[in-house]
Amino acid sequence: MPKQSVEMWFDPLCPWAWMTSRWLMEVEQVRDIEVTWSQMSLSVLNEGRDLPDDYRLVMERGWTPVRVIAAARRAHGDEVTKPLYDAIGTRLHLEEQQDFRAAAAEALAEVSLPAELIEAADTDEHDDFLRESHHRAIDLVGDDVGTPVISVGEVAFFGPVVSPAPKGEAAGALFDGCVLVAGTEGFFELKRTRTREPIFD
């Protein structure tokens, strides 16, 4: 029997999407699923919005990692998406690098992709490709959410936003619950105030 297809959209800039991706990797070990990793962009999502100056600057800098991943995908196929995301995310979230360009350049070297792909950070050449992926996610869940977005068959939802990422069967149980509630007709939201930052264990 084929594995259940799951798709997750991420922006490598988002620490909460990083947490969710680590959780889905755990789910892959305890549920019969196969995850496709796709891009969305907080920089695209926030275009034209009135943002605080500090966040606006982060969104401007945030074009670098998503553009580099988009360029790598176009040149080398979807199979490079997850390794490059892992390499960039490790630098941004675990090592707390603030130079996004340097992090992306180092990540390209780590996964043996051409160094010249970093040049994509300076051009909108791949933006249409990035936007197409981004809007596939937004079309499923609406534009009043961010990243991550997950789809499982006909069910799609934002999140889960969780810290730390559950392990083992706890990860599987959360997956089952998310799919259950998101698949309930007329269900839209379940939320509470965050009381902790991402815990990168």
Short mmCIF file of C-alpha atoms in Angstrom, two decimals:
data_model
loop_
_atom_site.label_atom_id
_atom_site.label_comp_id
_atom_site.label_asym_id
_atom_site.label_seq_id
_atom_site.Cartn_x
_atom_site.Cartn_y
_atom_site.Cartn_z
CA MET A 1 0.00 0.00 0.00
CA PRO A 2 1.47 3.41 -0.96
CA LYS A 3 2.47 5.84 1.72
CA GLN A 4 0.19 8.75 2.51
CA SER A 5 1.37 11.91 0.78
CA VAL A 6 2.02 14.91 3.00
CA GLU A 7 3.27 18.29 1.82
CA MET A 8 4.80 20.96 4.03
CA TRP A 9 5.44 24.54 2.97
CA PHE A 10 8.18 26.37 4.85
CA ASP A 11 10.15 29.59 4.90
CA PRO A 12 13.67 28.81 6.18
CA LEU A 13 13.56 32.08 8.11
CA CYS A 14 10.73 30.94 10.42
CA PRO A 15 11.79 29.19 13.66
CA TRP A 16 8.29 27.79 14.14
CA ALA A 17 8.33 26.20 10.69
CA TRP A 18 11.71 24.72 11.62
CA MET A 19 10.14 23.18 14.73
CA THR A 20 7.27 21.78 12.64
CA SER A 21 9.66 20.30 10.10
CA ARG A 22 11.58 18.50 12.86
CA TRP A 23 8.25 17.16 14.14
CA LEU A 24 7.26 15.89 10.68
CA MET A 25 10.58 14.09 10.42
CA GLU A 26 9.62 12.28 13.62
CA VAL A 27 6.17 11.50 12.21
CA GLU A 28 7.80 9.89 9.17
CA GLN A 29 9.33 7.34 11.56
CA VAL A 30 6.04 6.30 13.19
CA ARG A 31 3.38 6.84 10.50
CA ASP A 32 3.25 5.57 6.92
CA ILE A 33 3.72 8.97 5.30
CA GLU A 34 6.00 10.51 2.70
CA VAL A 35 6.66 14.24 2.99
CA THR A 36 7.21 16.62 0.09
CA TRP A 37 8.98 19.82 1.12
CA SER A 38 7.82 22.99 -0.61
CA GLN A 39 8.47 26.69 -0.30
CA MET A 40 6.45 29.62 0.83
CA SER A 41 7.80 33.04 1.71
CA LEU A 42 7.09 35.43 4.55
CA SER A 43 8.61 38.14 2.36
CA VAL A 44 5.97 37.45 -0.30
CA LEU A 45 3.22 37.14 2.30
CA ASN A 46 4.04 40.53 3.83
CA GLU A 47 4.44 42.49 0.62
CA GLY A 48 2.49 45.74 0.78
CA ARG A 49 1.65 45.37 4.46
CA ASP A 50 2.28 48.06 7.06
CA LEU A 51 5.03 46.47 9.14
CA PRO A 52 7.14 47.69 12.06
CA ASP A 53 10.52 48.90 10.80
CA ASP A 54 12.51 46.09 12.42
CA TYR A 55 10.26 43.36 10.99
CA ARG A 56 10.21 45.04 7.56
CA LEU A 57 14.02 44.88 7.50
CA VAL A 58 13.93 41.17 8.35
CA MET A 59 11.44 40.60 5.51
CA GLU A 60 13.75 42.41 3.09
CA ARG A 61 16.68 40.25 4.16
CA GLY A 62 14.42 37.19 4.08
CA TRP A 63 14.43 37.14 0.27
CA THR A 64 17.96 35.70 0.30
CA PRO A 65 17.35 32.15 1.59
CA VAL A 66 14.06 31.60 -0.27
CA ARG A 67 15.50 32.83 -3.56
CA VAL A 68 18.57 30.64 -3.22
CA ILE A 69 16.44 27.56 -2.52
CA ALA A 70 14.15 28.41 -5.46
CA ALA A 71 17.14 28.73 -7.77
CA ALA A 72 18.53 25.41 -6.55
CA ARG A 73 15.19 23.69 -7.08
CA ARG A 74 14.89 25.00 -10.63
CA ALA A 75 18.42 23.98 -11.55
CA HIS A 76 18.74 20.69 -9.67
CA GLY A 77 15.22 19.42 -8.93
CA ASP A 78 12.96 19.19 -5.90
CA GLU A 79 15.18 16.59 -4.25
CA VAL A 80 17.64 19.31 -3.20
CA THR A 81 14.97 21.28 -1.32
CA LYS A 82 15.05 19.44 2.01
CA PRO A 83 18.85 19.05 2.32
CA LEU A 84 19.34 22.73 1.52
CA TYR A 85 16.57 23.73 3.94
CA ASP A 86 18.20 21.62 6.66
CA ALA A 87 21.60 23.20 6.03
CA ILE A 88 20.28 26.78 6.00
CA GLY A 89 17.94 26.21 8.93
CA THR A 90 20.71 24.72 11.06
CA ARG A 91 22.72 27.88 10.57
CA LEU A 92 19.85 30.29 11.17
CA HIS A 93 18.15 28.55 14.09
CA LEU A 94 20.70 26.37 15.85
CA GLU A 95 23.83 28.42 15.20
CA GLU A 96 21.92 31.74 15.26
CA GLN A 97 23.77 33.18 12.29
CA GLN A 98 22.52 36.67 11.44
CA ASP A 99 24.15 36.95 8.01
CA PHE A 100 21.57 35.21 5.83
CA ARG A 101 23.73 35.43 2.72
CA ALA A 102 26.69 33.80 4.41
CA ALA A 103 24.44 31.09 5.86
CA ALA A 104 23.00 30.33 2.42
CA ALA A 105 26.46 30.27 0.82
CA GLU A 106 27.79 27.87 3.47
CA ALA A 107 24.70 25.68 3.09
CA LEU A 108 25.21 25.42 -0.68
CA ALA A 109 28.76 24.20 -0.06
CA GLU A 110 27.60 21.71 2.57
CA VAL A 111 25.14 20.01 0.21
CA SER A 112 27.54 20.18 -2.77
CA LEU A 113 25.53 22.63 -4.85
CA PRO A 114 27.22 25.21 -7.10
CA ALA A 115 28.44 28.29 -5.25
CA GLU A 116 27.10 30.60 -7.96
CA LEU A 117 23.54 29.82 -6.85
CA ILE A 118 24.07 32.46 -4.16
CA GLU A 119 23.74 35.04 -6.95
CA ALA A 120 19.99 34.31 -6.99
CA ALA A 121 19.73 36.33 -3.77
CA ASP A 122 20.31 39.50 -5.79
CA THR A 123 17.72 38.99 -8.51
CA ASP A 124 13.99 38.38 -8.93
CA GLU A 125 14.69 35.85 -11.69
CA HIS A 126 13.18 32.97 -9.71
CA ASP A 127 10.45 34.91 -7.91
CA ASP A 128 7.62 33.71 -10.16
CA PHE A 129 8.65 30.12 -9.44
CA LEU A 130 8.75 30.89 -5.70
CA ARG A 131 5.41 32.69 -5.79
CA GLU A 132 3.72 29.79 -7.56
CA SER A 133 4.72 27.45 -4.73
CA HIS A 134 3.77 30.03 -2.11
CA HIS A 135 0.32 30.61 -3.58
CA ARG A 136 -0.42 26.89 -3.75
CA ALA A 137 -0.19 26.91 0.05
CA ILE A 138 -2.17 30.13 0.48
CA ASP A 139 -4.91 28.86 -1.82
CA LEU A 140 -5.39 25.94 0.57
CA VAL A 141 -5.55 27.84 3.86
CA GLY A 142 -6.04 31.56 3.14
CA ASP A 143 -3.73 34.53 3.55
CA ASP A 144 -4.33 35.28 7.23
CA VAL A 145 -1.79 32.64 8.29
CA GLY A 146 1.94 32.27 7.85
CA THR A 147 4.32 29.36 7.66
CA PRO A 148 4.21 26.40 8.02
CA VAL A 149 1.31 25.04 5.98
CA ILE A 150 0.69 21.30 5.75
CA SER A 151 -1.59 19.35 3.44
CA VAL A 152 -2.58 15.71 3.92
CA GLY A 153 -4.78 14.49 1.09
CA GLU A 154 -7.79 16.82 0.99
CA VAL A 155 -6.98 18.33 4.40
CA ALA A 156 -4.77 21.40 4.82
CA PHE A 157 -3.93 23.58 7.81
CA PHE A 158 -1.50 26.10 9.24
CA GLY A 159 0.85 24.74 11.89
CA PRO A 160 1.09 23.03 14.22
CA VAL A 161 3.03 25.58 16.24
CA VAL A 162 4.68 23.47 18.91
CA SER A 163 7.74 23.61 21.17
CA PRO A 164 9.55 21.37 21.67
CA ALA A 165 8.84 19.07 18.73
CA PRO A 166 7.25 15.84 20.00
CA LYS A 167 9.21 12.65 19.49
CA GLY A 168 8.22 9.09 18.70
CA GLU A 169 4.62 8.05 19.18
CA ALA A 170 3.81 11.46 20.66
CA ALA A 171 4.69 12.95 17.28
CA GLY A 172 2.41 10.46 15.56
CA ALA A 173 -0.45 11.16 17.94
CA LEU A 174 -0.19 14.90 17.27
CA PHE A 175 -0.23 14.22 13.53
CA ASP A 176 -3.35 12.09 13.87
CA GLY A 177 -5.04 14.81 15.90
CA CYS A 178 -4.13 17.60 13.50
CA VAL A 179 -5.50 15.71 10.53
CA LEU A 180 -8.65 14.83 12.47
CA VAL A 181 -9.54 18.35 13.56
CA ALA A 182 -8.49 20.01 10.30
CA GLY A 183 -10.62 17.51 8.39
CA THR A 184 -13.73 18.33 10.38
CA GLU A 185 -16.25 20.21 8.25
CA GLY A 186 -16.48 23.83 9.35
CA PHE A 187 -13.45 23.67 11.65
CA PHE A 188 -11.26 26.77 11.39
CA GLU A 189 -9.16 27.51 14.43
CA LEU A 190 -7.74 26.16 17.67
CA LYS A 191 -5.28 28.44 19.43
CA ARG A 192 -3.79 29.61 22.71
CA THR A 193 -1.13 32.12 23.70
CA ARG A 194 2.47 30.97 23.26
CA THR A 195 4.24 30.70 26.59
CA ARG A 196 7.66 29.58 25.35
CA GLU A 197 10.07 30.18 22.51
CA PRO A 198 11.15 27.45 20.09
CA ILE A 199 13.17 24.79 21.89
CA PHE A 200 15.76 23.44 19.50
CA ASP A 201 16.66 20.11 21.05
#
